[in-house]
Amino acid sequence: MGKSKELSVDLKKRIIDLNKSGKSLGAISKQLQVPRATVQTIIRKYKVHGTVVSLPRSGRKRKLSHAAERRLVRMVKSQPRITKKQVCKDLEADGTQVSVSTVKRVLHRHGLRGCRARKKPLLQKRHLKTRLKFAADHMDKDKTFWRKVLWSDEIKIELFGHNTQQYVWRRKGEAFNPRNTMPTVKHGGGSIMLWGCFAASGTGSLQKVNGIMKKEDYLQILQENLKPSARRLGLGRSWVFQQDNDPKHTSKVVKEWLNQARIKVLEWPSQSPDLNPIENMWTVLKKRVHARKPSHLAELHQFCQEEWSNIRPEACQELVDGYQKRLVAVKMAKGHVTKY
Protein backbone atom coordinates (compact mmCIF):
# COMPACT_ATOMS: atom_id res chain seq x y z
CA MET A 1 0.00 0.00 0.00
CA GLY A 2 1.41 3.38 -1.00
CA LYS A 3 2.19 6.10 1.44
CA SER A 4 -0.78 8.49 1.91
CA LYS A 5 -0.32 12.17 1.19
CA GLU A 6 -0.16 14.42 4.24
CA LEU A 7 -3.01 16.91 4.67
CA SER A 8 -2.25 20.58 4.17
CA VAL A 9 -2.04 22.93 7.14
CA ASP A 10 -5.09 24.86 5.90
CA LEU A 11 -7.21 21.69 5.80
CA LYS A 12 -6.10 20.75 9.31
CA LYS A 13 -7.08 24.21 10.54
CA ARG A 14 -10.58 23.77 9.01
CA ILE A 15 -10.93 20.48 10.89
CA ILE A 16 -10.07 22.23 14.17
CA ASP A 17 -12.43 25.13 13.44
CA LEU A 18 -15.32 22.74 12.67
CA ASN A 19 -14.58 20.78 15.84
CA LYS A 20 -14.65 23.99 17.91
CA SER A 21 -18.00 24.90 16.35
CA GLY A 22 -19.48 21.69 17.85
CA LYS A 23 -19.54 19.39 14.81
CA SER A 24 -19.01 15.69 15.38
CA LEU A 25 -16.13 13.68 14.00
CA GLY A 26 -18.40 11.91 11.50
CA ALA A 27 -19.85 15.22 10.22
CA ILE A 28 -16.39 16.74 9.76
CA SER A 29 -15.22 13.61 7.96
CA LYS A 30 -18.18 13.66 5.60
CA GLN A 31 -17.98 17.39 4.88
CA LEU A 32 -14.23 17.52 4.17
CA GLN A 33 -13.92 14.01 2.64
CA VAL A 34 -11.27 13.05 5.18
CA PRO A 35 -11.21 9.65 6.99
CA ARG A 36 -12.77 9.79 10.45
CA ALA A 37 -9.63 8.30 12.06
CA THR A 38 -7.53 11.08 10.51
CA VAL A 39 -9.88 13.75 11.82
CA GLN A 40 -9.71 12.22 15.29
CA THR A 41 -5.90 12.09 15.23
CA ILE A 42 -5.56 15.74 14.13
CA ILE A 43 -7.94 16.93 16.87
CA ARG A 44 -6.15 14.84 19.53
CA LYS A 45 -2.71 16.23 18.51
CA TYR A 46 -4.06 19.76 18.56
CA LYS A 47 -5.38 19.36 22.10
CA VAL A 48 -1.97 18.07 23.28
CA HIS A 49 0.43 20.34 21.35
CA GLY A 50 -1.76 23.34 20.46
CA THR A 51 -0.73 23.32 16.77
CA VAL A 52 -1.58 21.56 13.51
CA VAL A 53 1.93 21.90 12.09
CA SER A 54 3.73 18.56 11.73
CA LEU A 55 6.11 17.96 14.63
CA PRO A 56 9.63 16.51 14.22
CA ARG A 57 9.57 12.74 13.99
CA SER A 58 12.10 10.44 15.57
CA GLY A 59 12.45 8.37 12.41
CA ARG A 60 13.81 4.86 12.15
CA LYS A 61 16.23 3.81 14.85
CA ARG A 62 19.84 4.20 13.73
CA LYS A 63 21.77 1.07 12.84
CA LEU A 64 24.83 2.38 14.65
CA SER A 65 24.88 3.60 18.22
CA HIS A 66 26.75 6.78 19.13
CA ALA A 67 29.62 4.66 20.46
CA ALA A 68 29.75 2.63 17.22
CA GLU A 69 29.77 5.85 15.18
CA ARG A 70 32.69 7.20 17.18
CA ARG A 71 34.55 3.94 16.64
CA LEU A 72 33.84 4.10 12.91
CA VAL A 73 35.16 7.66 12.67
CA ARG A 74 38.29 6.75 14.65
CA MET A 75 38.87 3.80 12.34
CA VAL A 76 38.72 5.96 9.20
CA LYS A 77 40.86 8.74 10.70
CA SER A 78 43.57 6.27 11.67
CA GLN A 79 43.37 4.52 8.26
CA PRO A 80 42.52 7.18 5.65
CA ARG A 81 43.04 4.72 2.77
CA ILE A 82 40.51 2.16 4.04
CA THR A 83 37.53 1.56 1.72
CA LYS A 84 33.86 1.67 2.70
CA LYS A 85 33.52 -2.04 1.94
CA GLN A 86 36.43 -2.85 4.23
CA VAL A 87 34.84 -0.74 6.97
CA CYS A 88 31.64 -2.76 6.60
CA LYS A 89 33.60 -6.03 6.90
CA ASP A 90 35.42 -4.82 10.01
CA LEU A 91 32.15 -3.78 11.64
CA GLU A 92 30.50 -7.06 10.65
CA ALA A 93 33.37 -8.97 12.28
CA ASP A 94 32.46 -7.20 15.52
CA GLY A 95 28.79 -8.11 15.19
CA THR A 96 27.46 -4.92 13.56
CA GLN A 97 26.05 -5.29 10.05
CA VAL A 98 25.58 -2.09 8.04
CA SER A 99 25.47 -1.15 4.38
CA VAL A 100 28.01 0.87 2.43
CA SER A 101 25.52 3.73 2.12
CA THR A 102 25.11 3.84 5.91
CA VAL A 103 28.88 4.08 6.37
CA LYS A 104 28.98 6.86 3.79
CA ARG A 105 26.20 8.84 5.51
CA VAL A 106 27.86 8.53 8.91
CA LEU A 107 31.22 9.70 7.57
CA HIS A 108 29.61 12.63 5.75
CA ARG A 109 27.84 13.62 8.94
CA HIS A 110 31.24 13.85 10.62
CA GLY A 111 32.77 15.91 7.79
CA LEU A 112 34.72 13.03 6.19
CA ARG A 113 34.45 12.67 2.42
CA GLY A 114 36.27 10.46 -0.05
CA CYS A 115 38.81 12.46 -2.07
CA ARG A 116 41.65 11.57 -4.39
CA ALA A 117 44.99 11.52 -2.58
CA ARG A 118 47.29 14.34 -3.71
CA LYS A 119 50.56 13.20 -5.26
CA LYS A 120 53.47 14.59 -3.27
CA PRO A 121 57.20 13.73 -2.99
CA LEU A 122 58.15 10.96 -0.58
CA LEU A 123 59.65 12.56 2.52
CA GLN A 124 62.02 10.68 4.78
CA LYS A 125 63.17 11.76 8.23
CA ARG A 126 66.23 13.55 6.84
CA HIS A 127 64.01 15.49 4.46
CA LEU A 128 61.71 16.57 7.28
CA LYS A 129 64.72 17.70 9.29
CA THR A 130 66.23 19.80 6.49
CA ARG A 131 62.86 21.33 5.62
CA LEU A 132 62.31 22.39 9.22
CA LYS A 133 65.84 23.78 9.39
CA PHE A 134 65.30 25.77 6.19
CA ALA A 135 62.06 27.21 7.58
CA ALA A 136 63.69 28.10 10.90
CA ASP A 137 66.77 29.68 9.26
CA HIS A 138 64.69 31.88 6.96
CA MET A 139 61.68 32.68 9.12
CA ASP A 140 63.08 36.10 10.04
CA LYS A 141 63.77 37.11 6.41
CA ASP A 142 61.51 39.92 5.27
CA LYS A 143 60.05 40.66 1.83
CA THR A 144 63.20 42.55 0.83
CA PHE A 145 65.25 39.34 0.97
CA TRP A 146 62.78 37.22 -1.03
CA ARG A 147 62.43 39.92 -3.67
CA LYS A 148 66.15 39.46 -4.38
CA VAL A 149 65.81 35.73 -5.08
CA LEU A 150 65.88 34.46 -8.65
CA TRP A 151 63.77 31.28 -8.64
CA SER A 152 64.39 28.56 -11.25
CA ASP A 153 63.27 25.10 -12.30
CA GLU A 154 62.58 22.82 -15.28
CA ILE A 155 59.18 21.75 -16.53
CA LYS A 156 57.87 19.31 -19.15
CA ILE A 157 54.82 20.54 -21.00
CA GLU A 158 52.87 18.12 -23.19
CA LEU A 159 51.20 19.11 -26.41
CA PHE A 160 47.91 17.64 -25.20
CA GLY A 161 47.55 17.80 -21.45
CA HIS A 162 46.07 14.32 -20.96
CA ASN A 163 46.20 14.67 -17.18
CA THR A 164 43.66 17.47 -17.16
CA GLN A 165 40.04 16.68 -16.27
CA GLN A 166 36.98 17.90 -18.08
CA TYR A 167 33.44 17.60 -16.74
CA VAL A 168 30.41 17.53 -19.04
CA TRP A 169 26.65 17.67 -18.57
CA ARG A 170 25.07 14.61 -20.13
CA ARG A 171 22.18 12.17 -19.78
CA LYS A 172 22.48 8.51 -18.90
CA GLY A 173 23.64 6.48 -21.89
CA GLU A 174 25.36 9.45 -23.59
CA ALA A 175 28.84 8.87 -22.14
CA PHE A 176 30.36 7.97 -25.51
CA ASN A 177 28.71 10.69 -27.56
CA PRO A 178 31.61 12.53 -29.31
CA ARG A 179 30.46 15.77 -27.67
CA ASN A 180 30.88 14.17 -24.24
CA THR A 181 34.29 12.55 -24.71
CA MET A 182 37.78 14.02 -24.37
CA PRO A 183 40.18 13.02 -27.18
CA THR A 184 43.57 11.66 -26.06
CA VAL A 185 46.81 11.03 -27.91
CA LYS A 186 49.45 8.48 -26.93
CA HIS A 187 52.33 10.00 -24.94
CA GLY A 188 50.49 13.33 -24.86
CA GLY A 189 51.26 13.95 -28.55
CA GLY A 190 54.83 14.91 -27.68
CA SER A 191 56.26 17.37 -25.22
CA ILE A 192 58.94 19.99 -24.69
CA MET A 193 61.26 20.53 -21.73
CA LEU A 194 61.75 24.10 -20.55
CA TRP A 195 64.04 25.83 -18.06
CA GLY A 196 62.79 29.08 -16.64
CA CYS A 197 63.39 31.63 -13.92
CA PHE A 198 61.48 34.48 -12.33
CA ALA A 199 61.70 36.99 -9.49
CA ALA A 200 59.30 39.28 -7.68
CA SER A 201 59.80 41.87 -10.41
CA GLY A 202 58.68 39.57 -13.24
CA THR A 203 59.55 36.58 -15.42
CA GLY A 204 63.09 35.94 -16.63
CA SER A 205 64.34 33.74 -19.44
CA LEU A 206 62.48 30.67 -20.63
CA GLN A 207 64.73 28.26 -22.53
CA LYS A 208 63.85 25.11 -24.42
CA VAL A 209 65.96 22.06 -23.57
CA ASN A 210 66.83 19.87 -26.55
CA GLY A 211 66.75 16.18 -25.71
CA ILE A 212 67.74 14.91 -22.29
CA MET A 213 69.42 17.69 -20.35
CA LYS A 214 72.91 16.89 -19.10
CA LYS A 215 75.06 18.90 -16.72
CA GLU A 216 76.83 20.52 -19.69
CA ASP A 217 73.50 21.64 -21.14
CA TYR A 218 72.42 23.03 -17.78
CA LEU A 219 75.71 24.89 -17.42
CA GLN A 220 75.26 26.47 -20.85
CA ILE A 221 71.73 27.59 -19.94
CA LEU A 222 73.03 29.27 -16.78
CA GLN A 223 75.92 30.93 -18.62
CA GLU A 224 73.60 32.36 -21.27
CA ASN A 225 70.56 33.29 -19.16
CA LEU A 226 71.27 33.69 -15.46
CA LYS A 227 73.00 37.06 -15.24
CA PRO A 228 71.05 38.62 -18.17
CA SER A 229 67.79 37.67 -16.42
CA ALA A 230 68.99 39.14 -13.13
CA ARG A 231 69.96 42.40 -14.85
CA ARG A 232 66.70 42.61 -16.78
CA LEU A 233 64.69 42.06 -13.59
CA GLY A 234 66.64 44.75 -11.74
CA LEU A 235 67.91 42.49 -8.95
CA GLY A 236 71.08 44.56 -8.42
CA ARG A 237 74.28 42.98 -7.11
CA SER A 238 73.22 41.14 -3.95
CA TRP A 239 70.72 38.75 -5.50
CA VAL A 240 70.44 35.04 -4.65
CA PHE A 241 69.97 32.16 -7.07
CA GLN A 242 67.60 29.31 -6.20
CA GLN A 243 67.77 25.85 -7.73
CA ASP A 244 66.77 22.41 -6.46
CA ASN A 245 69.16 19.57 -5.69
CA ASP A 246 68.96 17.75 -9.00
CA PRO A 247 72.33 16.01 -9.68
CA LYS A 248 72.85 18.22 -12.74
CA HIS A 249 72.41 21.33 -10.62
CA THR A 250 74.82 20.20 -7.92
CA SER A 251 77.48 18.80 -10.26
CA LYS A 252 81.07 19.87 -9.78
CA VAL A 253 81.28 21.78 -13.07
CA VAL A 254 78.15 23.81 -12.25
CA LYS A 255 79.30 24.56 -8.69
CA GLU A 256 82.69 25.76 -9.96
CA TRP A 257 81.09 28.11 -12.48
CA LEU A 258 78.71 29.57 -9.90
CA ASN A 259 81.65 30.20 -7.56
CA GLN A 260 83.72 31.81 -10.29
CA ALA A 261 80.77 33.97 -11.34
CA ARG A 262 80.30 34.98 -7.68
CA ILE A 263 76.66 33.95 -7.69
CA LYS A 264 75.25 33.25 -4.25
CA VAL A 265 73.13 30.08 -4.21
CA LEU A 266 70.26 29.55 -1.78
CA GLU A 267 70.83 26.39 0.26
CA TRP A 268 67.86 24.25 -0.66
CA PRO A 269 66.13 21.34 1.14
CA SER A 270 65.58 18.28 -1.05
CA GLN A 271 62.10 17.09 -2.01
CA SER A 272 60.61 20.55 -1.51
CA PRO A 273 58.73 21.70 -4.62
CA ASP A 274 56.11 23.25 -2.31
CA LEU A 275 58.76 25.74 -1.17
CA ASN A 276 59.49 26.90 -4.72
CA PRO A 277 56.92 29.45 -5.97
CA ILE A 278 57.91 28.79 -9.57
CA GLU A 279 55.75 25.64 -9.34
CA ASN A 280 52.74 27.98 -9.13
CA MET A 281 54.05 29.83 -12.18
CA TRP A 282 54.25 26.58 -14.13
CA THR A 283 50.61 25.87 -13.29
CA VAL A 284 49.60 29.29 -14.61
CA LEU A 285 51.69 28.77 -17.76
CA LYS A 286 50.22 25.34 -18.50
CA LYS A 287 46.63 26.56 -18.12
CA ARG A 288 47.19 29.53 -20.40
CA VAL A 289 49.01 27.53 -23.06
CA HIS A 290 46.55 24.63 -23.15
CA ALA A 291 43.66 27.10 -23.32
CA ARG A 292 45.07 28.22 -26.69
CA LYS A 293 45.07 24.59 -27.95
CA PRO A 294 48.45 24.37 -29.75
CA SER A 295 48.38 21.92 -32.66
CA HIS A 296 52.09 21.04 -32.93
CA LEU A 297 55.27 21.27 -30.86
CA ALA A 298 56.57 24.41 -32.56
CA GLU A 299 53.31 26.18 -31.76
CA LEU A 300 53.46 24.81 -28.20
CA HIS A 301 56.90 26.37 -27.74
CA GLN A 302 55.74 29.66 -29.24
CA PHE A 303 52.70 29.85 -26.96
CA CYS A 304 54.86 29.04 -23.93
CA GLN A 305 57.20 31.92 -24.71
CA GLU A 306 54.32 34.34 -25.29
CA GLU A 307 52.36 33.40 -22.20
CA TRP A 308 55.49 33.41 -20.00
CA SER A 309 56.25 36.98 -21.02
CA ASN A 310 52.58 37.95 -20.54
CA ILE A 311 52.55 37.04 -16.84
CA ARG A 312 52.17 40.33 -14.99
CA PRO A 313 54.99 41.47 -12.66
CA GLU A 314 52.31 42.23 -10.03
CA ALA A 315 51.37 38.53 -9.96
CA CYS A 316 55.02 37.57 -9.48
CA GLN A 317 55.47 40.02 -6.62
CA GLU A 318 52.28 38.88 -4.89
CA LEU A 319 53.48 35.28 -5.07
CA VAL A 320 56.91 36.08 -3.63
CA ASP A 321 55.67 38.50 -0.97
CA GLY A 322 53.58 35.73 0.57
CA TYR A 323 56.57 33.41 0.86
CA GLN A 324 56.73 33.46 4.66
CA LYS A 325 53.37 31.69 4.74
CA ARG A 326 55.08 28.67 3.17
CA LEU A 327 57.66 28.58 5.93
CA VAL A 328 54.96 28.82 8.58
CA ALA A 329 53.05 25.99 6.86
CA VAL A 330 56.15 23.75 6.89
CA LYS A 331 56.67 24.47 10.58
CA MET A 332 53.01 23.76 11.40
CA ALA A 333 53.17 20.50 9.39
CA LYS A 334 56.38 19.50 11.26
CA GLY A 335 58.27 19.29 7.99
CA HIS A 336 55.66 17.35 6.04
CA VAL A 337 54.13 18.46 2.74
CA THR A 338 51.96 21.57 2.65
CA LYS A 339 49.13 22.84 0.46
CA TYR A 340 51.61 24.84 -1.60
Coordinates of N, CA and C in Angstrom, one line a residue, residues 19 24 33-34 87 116 120 144 173 196 203 221 237 279-280 288 298 304 330:
N19 N -14.5 21.5 14.6 CA -14.6 20.8 15.8 C -14.9 21.8 17.0
S24 N -19.5 17.0 15.0 CA -19.0 15.7 15.4 C -17.9 15.3 14.4
Q33 N -14.4 15.2 3.4 CA -13.9 14.0 2.6 C -12.6 13.5 3.2
V34 N -12.5 13.5 4.5 CA -11.3 13.0 5.2 C -11.7 11.9 6.1
V87 N 35.4 -1.2 5.7 CA 34.8 -0.7 7.0 C 33.6 -1.6 7.3
R116 N 40.4 12.1 -3.8 CA 41.7 11.6 -4.4 C 42.9 12.1 -3.6
K120 N 52.4 13.8 -3.8 CA 53.5 14.6 -3.3 C 54.8 13.8 -3.1
T144 N 62.0 42.0 1.6 CA 63.2 42.6 0.8 C 64.1 41.4 0.4
G173 N 23.5 7.1 -20.6 CA 23.6 6.5 -21.9 C 24.3 7.3 -22.9
G196 N 63.2 27.7 -16.8 CA 62.8 29.1 -16.6 C 63.2 29.6 -15.3
T203 N 59.0 37.8 -14.9 CA 59.6 36.6 -15.4 C 60.9 36.8 -16.1
I221 N 72.9 26.8 -20.2 CA 71.7 27.6 -19.9 C 72.0 28.7 -18.9
R237 N 73.1 43.8 -7.3 CA 74.3 43.0 -7.1 C 74.1 41.9 -6.1
E279 N 56.7 26.7 -9.0 CA 55.7 25.6 -9.3 C 54.4 26.2 -9.6
N280 N 54.0 27.3 -8.9 CA 52.7 28.0 -9.1 C 52.8 28.7 -10.5
R288 N 47.3 28.5 -19.3 CA 47.2 29.5 -20.4 C 47.5 28.9 -21.8
A298 N 56.0 23.1 -32.3 CA 56.6 24.4 -32.6 C 55.6 25.5 -32.0
C304 N 54.2 29.0 -25.2 CA 54.9 29.0 -23.9 C 55.7 30.3 -23.8
V330 N 55.2 24.9 6.7 CA 56.2 23.7 6.9 C 56.4 23.5 8.4

